CSV table of C-alpha atoms in Angstrom, one decimal:
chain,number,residue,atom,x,y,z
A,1,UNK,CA,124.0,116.5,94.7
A,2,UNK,CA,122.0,119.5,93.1
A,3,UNK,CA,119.0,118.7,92.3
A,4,UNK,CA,120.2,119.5,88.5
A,5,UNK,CA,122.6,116.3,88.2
A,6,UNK,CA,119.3,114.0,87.7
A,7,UNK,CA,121.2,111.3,86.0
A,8,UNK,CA,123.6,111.0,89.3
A,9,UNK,CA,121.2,111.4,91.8
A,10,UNK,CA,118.9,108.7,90.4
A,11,UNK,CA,121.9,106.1,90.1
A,12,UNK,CA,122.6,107.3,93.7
A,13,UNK,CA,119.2,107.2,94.5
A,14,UNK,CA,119.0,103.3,93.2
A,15,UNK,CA,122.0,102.2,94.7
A,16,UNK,CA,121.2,103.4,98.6
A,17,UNK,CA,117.9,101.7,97.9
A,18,UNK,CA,119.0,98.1,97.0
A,19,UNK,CA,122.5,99.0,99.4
A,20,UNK,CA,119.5,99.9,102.4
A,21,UNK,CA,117.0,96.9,101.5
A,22,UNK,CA,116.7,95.0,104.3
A,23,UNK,CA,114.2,93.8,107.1
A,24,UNK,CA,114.7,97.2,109.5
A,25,UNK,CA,115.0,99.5,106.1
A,26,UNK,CA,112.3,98.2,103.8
A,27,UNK,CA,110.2,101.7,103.6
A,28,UNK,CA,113.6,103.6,103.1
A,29,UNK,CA,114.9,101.7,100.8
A,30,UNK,CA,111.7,101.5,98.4
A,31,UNK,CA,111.4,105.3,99.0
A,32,UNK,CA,114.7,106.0,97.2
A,33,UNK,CA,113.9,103.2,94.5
A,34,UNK,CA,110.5,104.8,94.2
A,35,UNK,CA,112.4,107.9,93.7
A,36,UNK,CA,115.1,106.8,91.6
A,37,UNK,CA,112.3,105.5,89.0
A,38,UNK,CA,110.9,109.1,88.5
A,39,UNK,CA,114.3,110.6,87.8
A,40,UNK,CA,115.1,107.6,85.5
A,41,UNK,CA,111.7,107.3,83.6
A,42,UNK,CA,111.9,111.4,83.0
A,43,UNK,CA,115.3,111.3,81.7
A,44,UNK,CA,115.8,109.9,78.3
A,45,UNK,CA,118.9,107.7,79.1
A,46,UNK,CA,118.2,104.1,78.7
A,47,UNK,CA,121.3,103.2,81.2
A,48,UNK,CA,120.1,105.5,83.9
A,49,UNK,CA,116.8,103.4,83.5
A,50,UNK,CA,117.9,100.1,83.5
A,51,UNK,CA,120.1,101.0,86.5
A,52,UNK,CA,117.4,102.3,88.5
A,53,UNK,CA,114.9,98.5,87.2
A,54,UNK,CA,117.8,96.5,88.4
A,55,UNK,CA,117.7,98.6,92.0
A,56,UNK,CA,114.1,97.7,91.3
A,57,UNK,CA,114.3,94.2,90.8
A,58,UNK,CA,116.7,93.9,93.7
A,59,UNK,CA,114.2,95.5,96.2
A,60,UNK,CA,111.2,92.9,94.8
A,61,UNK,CA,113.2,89.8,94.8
A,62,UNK,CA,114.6,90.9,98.5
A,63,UNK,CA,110.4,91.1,99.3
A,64,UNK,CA,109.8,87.7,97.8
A,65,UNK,CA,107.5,89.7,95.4
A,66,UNK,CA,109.4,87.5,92.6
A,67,UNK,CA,106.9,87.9,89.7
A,68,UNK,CA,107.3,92.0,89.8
A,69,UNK,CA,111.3,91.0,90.3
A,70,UNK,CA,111.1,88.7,86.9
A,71,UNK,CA,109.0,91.1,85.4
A,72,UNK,CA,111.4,94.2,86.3
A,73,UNK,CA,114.7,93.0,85.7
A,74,UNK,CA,113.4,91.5,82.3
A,75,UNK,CA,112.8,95.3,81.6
A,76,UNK,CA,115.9,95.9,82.8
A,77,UNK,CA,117.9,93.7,81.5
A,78,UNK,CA,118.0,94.9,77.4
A,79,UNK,CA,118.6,98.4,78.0
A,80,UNK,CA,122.4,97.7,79.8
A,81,UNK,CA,125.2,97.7,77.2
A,82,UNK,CA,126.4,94.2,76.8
A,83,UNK,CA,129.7,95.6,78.2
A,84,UNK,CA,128.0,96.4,81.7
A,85,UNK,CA,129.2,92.8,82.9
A,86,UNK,CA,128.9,93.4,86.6
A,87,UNK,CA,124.8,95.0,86.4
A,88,UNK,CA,124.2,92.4,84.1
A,89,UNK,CA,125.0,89.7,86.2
A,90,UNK,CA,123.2,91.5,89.4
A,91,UNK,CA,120.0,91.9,86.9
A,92,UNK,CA,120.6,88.2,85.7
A,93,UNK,CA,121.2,86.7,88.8
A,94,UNK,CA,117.9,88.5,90.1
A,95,UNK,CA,116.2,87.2,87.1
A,96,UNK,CA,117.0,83.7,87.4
A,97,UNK,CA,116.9,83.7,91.4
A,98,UNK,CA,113.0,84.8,90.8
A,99,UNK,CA,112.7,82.2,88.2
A,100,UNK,CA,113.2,79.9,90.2
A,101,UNK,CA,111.6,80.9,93.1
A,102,UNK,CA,108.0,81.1,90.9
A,103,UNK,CA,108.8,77.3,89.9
A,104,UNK,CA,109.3,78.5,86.0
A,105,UNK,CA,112.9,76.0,85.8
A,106,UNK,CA,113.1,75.9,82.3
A,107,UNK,CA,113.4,79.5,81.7
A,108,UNK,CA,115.6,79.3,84.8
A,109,UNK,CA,117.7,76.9,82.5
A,110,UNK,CA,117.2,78.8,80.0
A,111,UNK,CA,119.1,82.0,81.5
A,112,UNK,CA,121.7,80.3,83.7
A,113,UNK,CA,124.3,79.7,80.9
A,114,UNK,CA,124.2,83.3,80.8
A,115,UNK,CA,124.5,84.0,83.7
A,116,UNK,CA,127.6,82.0,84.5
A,117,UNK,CA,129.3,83.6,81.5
A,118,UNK,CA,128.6,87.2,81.8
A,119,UNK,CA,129.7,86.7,86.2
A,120,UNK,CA,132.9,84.5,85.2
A,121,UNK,CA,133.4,88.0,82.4
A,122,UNK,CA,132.6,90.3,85.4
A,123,UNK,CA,134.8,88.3,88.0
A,124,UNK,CA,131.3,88.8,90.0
A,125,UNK,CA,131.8,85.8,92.7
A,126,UNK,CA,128.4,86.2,94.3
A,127,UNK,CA,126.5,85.9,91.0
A,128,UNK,CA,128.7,82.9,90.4
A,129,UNK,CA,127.9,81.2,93.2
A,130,UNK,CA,123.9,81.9,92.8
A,131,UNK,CA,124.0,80.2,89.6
A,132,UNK,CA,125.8,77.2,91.1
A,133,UNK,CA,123.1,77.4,93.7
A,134,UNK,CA,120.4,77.4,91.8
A,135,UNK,CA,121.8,75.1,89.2
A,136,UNK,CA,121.9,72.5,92.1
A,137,UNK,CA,118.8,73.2,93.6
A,138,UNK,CA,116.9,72.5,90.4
A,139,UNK,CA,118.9,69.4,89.8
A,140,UNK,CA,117.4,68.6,93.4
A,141,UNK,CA,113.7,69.1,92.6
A,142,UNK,CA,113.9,67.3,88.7
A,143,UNK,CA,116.1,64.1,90.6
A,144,UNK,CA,114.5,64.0,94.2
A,145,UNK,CA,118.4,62.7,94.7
A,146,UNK,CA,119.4,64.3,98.1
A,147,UNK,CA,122.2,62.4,98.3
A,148,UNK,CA,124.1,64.3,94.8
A,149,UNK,CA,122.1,67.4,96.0
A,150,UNK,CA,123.8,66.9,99.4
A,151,UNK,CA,127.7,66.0,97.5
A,152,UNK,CA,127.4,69.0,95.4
A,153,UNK,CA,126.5,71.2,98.3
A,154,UNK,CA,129.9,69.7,100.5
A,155,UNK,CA,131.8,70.1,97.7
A,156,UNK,CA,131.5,74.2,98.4
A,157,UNK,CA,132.2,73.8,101.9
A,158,UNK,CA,136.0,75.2,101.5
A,159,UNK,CA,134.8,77.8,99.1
A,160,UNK,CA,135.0,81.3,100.7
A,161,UNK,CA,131.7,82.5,100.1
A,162,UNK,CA,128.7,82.6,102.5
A,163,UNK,CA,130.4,79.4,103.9
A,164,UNK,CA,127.0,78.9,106.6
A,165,UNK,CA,124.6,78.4,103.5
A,166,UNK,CA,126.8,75.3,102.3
A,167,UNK,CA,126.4,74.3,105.9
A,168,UNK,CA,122.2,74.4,106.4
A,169,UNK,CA,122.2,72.8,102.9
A,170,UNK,CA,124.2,69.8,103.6
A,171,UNK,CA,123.0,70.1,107.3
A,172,UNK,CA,119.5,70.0,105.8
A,173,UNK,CA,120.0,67.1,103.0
A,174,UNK,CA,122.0,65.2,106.1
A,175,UNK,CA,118.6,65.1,108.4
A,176,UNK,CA,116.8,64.0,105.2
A,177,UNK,CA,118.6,61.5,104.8
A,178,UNK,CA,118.7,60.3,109.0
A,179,UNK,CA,122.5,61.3,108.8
């Protein structure tokens, strides 16, 4: 792109960011996020900026830095049109992922029925499933019962998605139990 189309180059720029975020590509990836932001926060389009927050909040919650992730996709997360259903349940699910990673479970709570609406809207599976996950891993740590914890988790083993997390957490709750 030329280095006049700003608006695509920072949705670009965000996208290869959270698209390259992982343990080899951590520097790359923050140095098109970091770059993203300048473009975004010089333009004066709220969607390019929340687009380039969510790549934002993606890249924090990937780095366990979850209170920057909460903090950034809670930016994020008023300036998408309500009719962006598919970044609005990436910034959601990032949102209530880091929620519940800093312990905060009733704001969790608080923003999972939306997320499970606005991902069942979107048709976005992996957002579904995070709120199922997260919805049972909370009714883990209020019940201490690793037996339901452990029933709810077999009951997505035939689901298609990420079928070896299932497995460690019924794997898991089994040698918790001496199964």
């Amino acid at each position: 792109l030329s280095k006049n189309a700003a608006r695509e180059r920072a949705l670009l720029l965000s996208a290869a960011g959270a698209g390259r975020m992982s343990p080899g590509h951590v520097d790359e990836a923050w140095q098109f996020i970091d770059e993203a932001m300048v473009i975004a926060e010089r333009l004066s389009d709220p969607v390019v900026l929340g687009l380039a927050l969510a790549g934002k909040s993606y890249g924090h919650r990937m780095c366990c830095e979850f209170e920057a992730a909460q903090a950034t996709a809670e930016e994020a997360l008023p300036l998408l049109s309500q009719g962006a259903l598919w970044d609005r349940a990436d910034v959601l699910f990032s949102l209530s992922y880091s929620l519940y990673y800093l312990g905060r479970l009733s704001a969790c709570d608080a923003r999972l029925p939306e997320l499970q609406a606005t991902a069942a809207r979107a048709g976005h599976h992996g957002a579904q499933w995070v709120h199922d996950l997260i919805h049972n891993a909370i009714a883990l740590a209020r019940s201490g019962d690793i037996r339901a914890y452990r029933g709810r988790a077999m009951a997505t083993l035939a689901e298609p998605r990420a079928r070896y997390f299932p497995r460690s957490f019924v794997g898991l709750a089994s040698l918790y139990l001496g199964d």
